[in-house]
Short mmCIF file of C-alpha atoms and ligand atoms in Angstrom, two decimals:
data_model
loop_
_atom_site.label_atom_id
_atom_site.label_comp_id
_atom_site.label_asym_id
_atom_site.label_seq_id
_atom_site.Cartn_x
_atom_site.Cartn_y
_atom_site.Cartn_z
CA MET N 259 -10.59 -65.18 56.78
CA VAL N 260 -12.99 -68.08 56.74
CA GLN N 261 -16.41 -67.01 57.89
CA ASN N 262 -18.85 -69.03 59.89
CA GLY N 263 -21.68 -69.94 57.56
CA THR N 264 -21.43 -72.47 54.80
CA LYS N 265 -23.65 -72.57 51.78
CA ARG N 266 -24.22 -75.72 49.84
CA SER N 267 -26.34 -76.46 46.83
CA THR N 268 -27.56 -79.59 45.15
CA GLY N 269 -26.49 -78.77 41.61
CA ALA N 270 -24.37 -76.68 39.31
CA ARG N 271 -27.29 -74.43 38.46
CA SER N 272 -27.67 -73.11 41.94
CA ARG N 273 -23.90 -72.91 42.37
CA ARG N 274 -23.90 -70.41 39.53
CA GLY N 275 -26.72 -68.61 41.29
CA PHE N 276 -24.62 -68.41 44.40
CA LEU N 277 -21.64 -66.96 42.57
CA ARG N 278 -23.86 -64.46 40.84
CA THR N 279 -25.49 -63.46 44.09
CA VAL N 280 -22.38 -62.98 46.16
CA GLY N 281 -19.72 -62.54 43.50
CA GLY N 282 -15.94 -62.57 43.67
CA VAL N 283 -13.08 -64.98 43.34
CA THR N 284 -12.64 -65.40 47.09
CA VAL N 285 -16.23 -66.39 47.53
CA GLY N 286 -15.93 -68.84 44.66
CA ALA N 287 -13.06 -70.56 46.45
CA LEU N 288 -15.08 -70.66 49.63
CA ALA N 289 -18.06 -72.16 47.81
CA ALA N 290 -15.87 -74.98 46.49
CA THR N 291 -15.10 -76.04 50.04
CA PRO N 292 -17.44 -78.71 51.40
CA ALA N 293 -19.71 -77.81 54.30
CA THR N 294 -17.51 -78.11 57.34
CA ALA N 295 -18.94 -75.37 59.50
CA GLN N 296 -19.49 -77.84 62.28
CA SER N 297 -16.91 -77.60 65.02
CA GLY N 298 -16.37 -79.39 68.27
CA GLY N 299 -18.69 -82.25 67.39
CA GLY N 300 -21.89 -80.34 68.21
CA THR N 301 -25.32 -81.48 67.11
CA THR N 302 -26.69 -80.38 63.74
CA HIS N 303 -30.30 -79.16 63.71
CA THR N 304 -32.42 -78.63 60.60
CA ILE N 305 -34.80 -75.75 59.91
CA SER N 306 -36.98 -75.86 56.79
CA MET N 307 -37.75 -72.80 54.67
CA LEU N 308 -41.13 -72.96 52.99
CA THR N 309 -43.63 -71.29 50.74
CA GLU N 310 -46.97 -72.99 51.27
CA GLY N 311 -50.55 -71.89 50.79
CA GLY N 312 -49.66 -68.22 50.63
CA SER N 313 -47.55 -68.44 53.79
CA TYR N 314 -43.80 -68.01 54.02
CA TYR N 315 -42.10 -69.46 57.05
CA PHE N 316 -39.27 -71.17 58.89
CA ASP N 317 -40.17 -74.45 60.58
CA PRO N 318 -39.47 -74.79 63.46
CA ILE N 319 -39.89 -71.09 64.15
CA GLY N 320 -38.20 -71.42 67.54
CA LEU N 321 -35.23 -73.66 68.34
CA HIS N 322 -32.96 -74.20 71.32
CA VAL N 323 -29.35 -75.18 70.62
CA GLU N 324 -26.22 -75.59 72.72
CA PRO N 325 -22.96 -73.72 72.11
CA GLY N 326 -21.09 -75.57 69.35
CA ASP N 327 -24.28 -76.80 67.69
CA THR N 328 -24.90 -76.14 64.01
CA VAL N 329 -28.16 -75.17 62.36
CA GLU N 330 -28.67 -76.16 58.75
CA TRP N 331 -31.42 -74.31 56.90
CA VAL N 332 -32.88 -76.27 54.01
CA ASN N 333 -34.88 -74.58 51.27
CA GLU N 334 -37.96 -76.77 50.77
CA SER N 335 -40.02 -74.53 48.50
CA GLY N 336 -39.96 -70.99 47.18
CA GLN N 337 -37.10 -68.50 47.38
CA HIS N 338 -35.78 -67.67 50.81
CA SER N 339 -32.80 -66.63 52.86
CA ALA N 340 -31.73 -67.06 56.48
CA THR N 341 -30.32 -63.71 57.54
CA SER N 342 -29.41 -62.39 60.99
CA TYR N 343 -31.05 -59.20 62.26
CA THR N 344 -27.91 -57.12 61.97
CA SER N 345 -27.52 -53.82 60.16
CA ASP N 346 -24.80 -55.21 57.86
CA ASN N 347 -27.46 -57.36 56.17
CA PRO N 348 -29.80 -56.47 53.26
CA ARG N 349 -33.13 -54.76 53.81
CA TYR N 350 -32.62 -54.27 57.54
CA ASP N 351 -31.19 -51.24 59.28
CA GLY N 352 -32.79 -51.62 62.69
CA ASP N 353 -31.27 -52.67 65.99
CA ARG N 354 -29.04 -55.69 66.22
CA ARG N 355 -30.95 -58.75 67.44
CA ILE N 356 -28.16 -61.26 68.04
CA PRO N 357 -25.67 -61.33 70.96
CA SER N 358 -22.99 -58.63 70.81
CA GLY N 359 -20.14 -61.11 70.39
CA ALA N 360 -21.82 -63.24 67.74
CA GLU N 361 -20.95 -63.21 64.05
CA SER N 362 -23.74 -62.08 61.74
CA TRP N 363 -24.82 -64.34 58.89
CA ASN N 364 -26.64 -64.22 55.59
CA SER N 365 -27.28 -67.21 53.37
CA GLY N 366 -28.26 -65.06 50.39
CA VAL N 367 -31.53 -65.83 48.67
CA PHE N 368 -31.89 -69.46 47.62
CA GLU N 369 -33.33 -69.95 44.18
CA GLU N 370 -33.83 -73.70 44.20
CA SER N 371 -35.18 -76.38 46.50
CA GLY N 372 -32.62 -78.43 48.37
CA ALA N 373 -30.10 -75.63 48.82
CA THR N 374 -28.72 -75.37 52.34
CA PHE N 375 -26.86 -72.99 54.60
CA SER N 376 -25.15 -73.82 57.87
CA TYR N 377 -24.14 -71.68 60.83
CA THR N 378 -22.50 -72.79 64.05
CA PHE N 379 -23.68 -71.08 67.23
CA GLU N 380 -20.90 -70.26 69.68
CA GLU N 381 -22.10 -67.31 71.76
CA THR N 382 -24.78 -67.80 74.38
CA GLY N 383 -27.96 -65.80 73.90
CA THR N 384 -30.97 -65.14 71.68
CA TYR N 385 -30.67 -64.85 67.90
CA ASP N 386 -33.42 -63.45 65.69
CA TYR N 387 -33.19 -63.88 61.94
CA TYR N 388 -35.32 -63.27 58.86
CA CYS N 389 -35.84 -64.06 55.20
CA ILE N 390 -34.82 -61.15 52.96
CA PRO N 391 -37.81 -61.31 50.54
CA HIS N 392 -40.39 -62.16 53.24
CA ARG N 393 -39.31 -60.41 56.45
CA THR N 394 -42.21 -57.98 56.47
CA LEU N 395 -44.56 -60.88 55.65
CA GLY N 396 -43.50 -62.47 58.92
CA MET N 397 -40.94 -65.01 57.70
CA VAL N 398 -38.76 -64.80 60.78
CA GLY N 399 -37.26 -67.15 63.34
CA ARG N 400 -35.60 -67.27 66.74
CA ILE N 401 -32.81 -69.45 68.05
CA VAL N 402 -31.63 -69.54 71.65
CA CYS N 403 -28.08 -70.76 72.18
CA GLY N 404 -27.64 -72.02 75.75
CA SER N 405 -29.65 -69.47 77.72
CA PRO N 406 -31.59 -66.33 76.71
CA GLY N 407 -29.69 -63.07 76.46
CA GLY N 408 -28.65 -60.11 74.35
CA PRO N 409 -30.76 -57.46 72.60
CA ALA N 410 -33.36 -59.87 71.18
CA ALA N 411 -34.17 -61.11 74.68
CA GLU N 412 -34.44 -57.56 76.03
CA ASN N 413 -36.30 -55.73 73.26
CA GLU N 414 -39.69 -56.32 71.72
CA PHE N 415 -39.77 -58.08 68.38
CA PRO N 416 -40.52 -55.56 65.57
CA GLU N 417 -44.26 -55.40 65.09
CA SER N 418 -43.87 -54.91 61.33
CA ASP N 419 -42.27 -58.35 61.07
CA SER N 420 -44.74 -60.29 63.24
CA PRO N 421 -45.05 -63.92 62.20
CA GLN N 422 -48.37 -65.73 61.83
CA GLY N 423 -49.21 -66.85 65.34
CA THR N 424 -46.52 -65.09 67.36
CA MET N 425 -42.79 -65.09 68.01
CA PRO N 426 -42.13 -67.42 70.94
CA SER N 427 -40.24 -65.96 73.90
CA SER N 428 -36.68 -67.06 74.56
CA GLU N 429 -37.80 -68.73 77.77
CA THR N 430 -40.48 -70.75 75.98
CA ILE N 431 -37.94 -71.91 73.41
CA VAL N 432 -35.59 -73.12 76.15
CA GLU N 433 -38.47 -74.93 77.86
CA GLU N 434 -39.85 -76.56 74.73
CA GLY N 435 -36.65 -77.10 72.75
CA SER N 436 -38.30 -76.78 69.36
CA LEU N 437 -41.48 -74.97 68.35
CA GLU N 438 -43.32 -75.71 65.13
CA TRP N 439 -44.63 -72.91 62.94
CA PRO N 440 -47.03 -71.27 63.55
CA TYR N 441 -46.42 -70.80 67.25
CA VAL N 442 -49.64 -70.07 69.11
CA PRO N 443 -49.37 -69.75 72.89
CA THR N 444 -52.01 -71.61 74.83
CA THR N 445 -54.42 -69.70 77.04
CA ASP N 446 -55.64 -70.54 80.56
CA HIS N 447 -58.35 -72.59 78.90
CA GLY N 448 -55.75 -74.76 77.25
CA GLY N 449 -56.56 -73.63 73.72
CA PRO N 450 -55.23 -71.06 71.31
CA PRO N 451 -56.66 -67.54 71.58
CA LEU N 452 -59.83 -66.74 69.67
CA LEU N 453 -57.92 -64.50 67.29
CA PHE N 454 -55.99 -67.52 66.04
CA TRP N 455 -59.14 -69.53 65.38
CA GLY N 456 -60.49 -66.54 63.52
CA GLY N 457 -57.51 -66.83 61.20
CA VAL N 458 -57.84 -70.59 60.87
CA GLY N 459 -61.51 -70.21 60.06
CA ALA N 460 -60.85 -67.75 57.27
CA LEU N 461 -61.04 -70.51 54.66
CA GLY N 462 -64.51 -71.42 55.82
CA ALA N 463 -65.45 -67.85 56.54
CA THR N 464 -68.60 -67.79 54.48
CA SER N 465 -70.23 -70.77 56.12
CA ALA N 466 -69.04 -69.71 59.56
CA TYR N 467 -70.48 -66.26 59.09
CA LEU N 468 -73.83 -67.54 57.88
CA PHE N 469 -73.98 -69.86 60.84
CA THR N 470 -73.42 -67.07 63.34
CA VAL N 471 -76.06 -64.77 61.90
CA TYR N 472 -78.72 -67.38 61.22
CA ASP N 473 -81.59 -66.95 63.62
CA ARG N 474 -83.10 -70.33 64.34
CA ALA N 475 -86.37 -68.94 65.72
CA SER N 476 -87.20 -66.70 62.79
CA GLY N 477 -85.42 -68.74 60.16
CA ARG N 478 -83.79 -65.56 58.91
CA TYR N 479 -80.27 -64.37 58.48
CA SER N 480 -79.46 -61.17 60.25
CA THR N 481 -76.57 -58.74 60.22
CA PRO N 482 -75.97 -58.17 63.91
CA ASP N 483 -73.00 -55.87 63.37
CA LEU N 484 -75.22 -53.19 61.89
CA PRO N 485 -77.22 -50.87 64.12
CA GLY N 486 -80.93 -51.52 63.94
CA ASN N 487 -80.56 -55.22 63.19
CA GLU N 488 -81.22 -57.19 66.34
CU1 LIG K 1068 -38.81 -66.33 52.50
#
């Protein structure tokens, strides 16, 4: 049986890695077949997998596709996988988060840049997926095929796997089509919530902190969080 999901690599080195990872003569034969997961002439969309500045993420984090469309994940930097939230996959034994009729997928962990994995979306609904090494560090993504539906649309996203920013809702993904990482919903004021700016400001935390506690009138720094310092 030929599975949906085609892995491709740029060189012999990573091909060996693939065989070592998955193993078996049958898989070897499958790997020798060119990427032809696309069916019915659907559009192919690309999602990058990245390690950058201590963050691990899929970009875009949210993507809307139509039935018959193919998503190709491309490893840009670091070691990552694209793996559906289904209990048959490694390091996840929680509830299924893809439509009941959909085939699960797992790219295996890529060891080199440029490696790709393709999956063609046939069933309508919401698909959540993760990176095996970085799931609990928030390297997760969501794809809506056609319209929202299935367990991922009905149940809360696991808090332990929360991405930087937040996981966009299925409805937002359909509205926007594609959402860059990190996804930060806008507030009524038209800007990201304060919590997000707190995170962004972390790099300049020292200067920001000194600024907030500097008392212009007295010319002193204070520590307003402590009782007795006012
Ligand atoms: Cu990863």
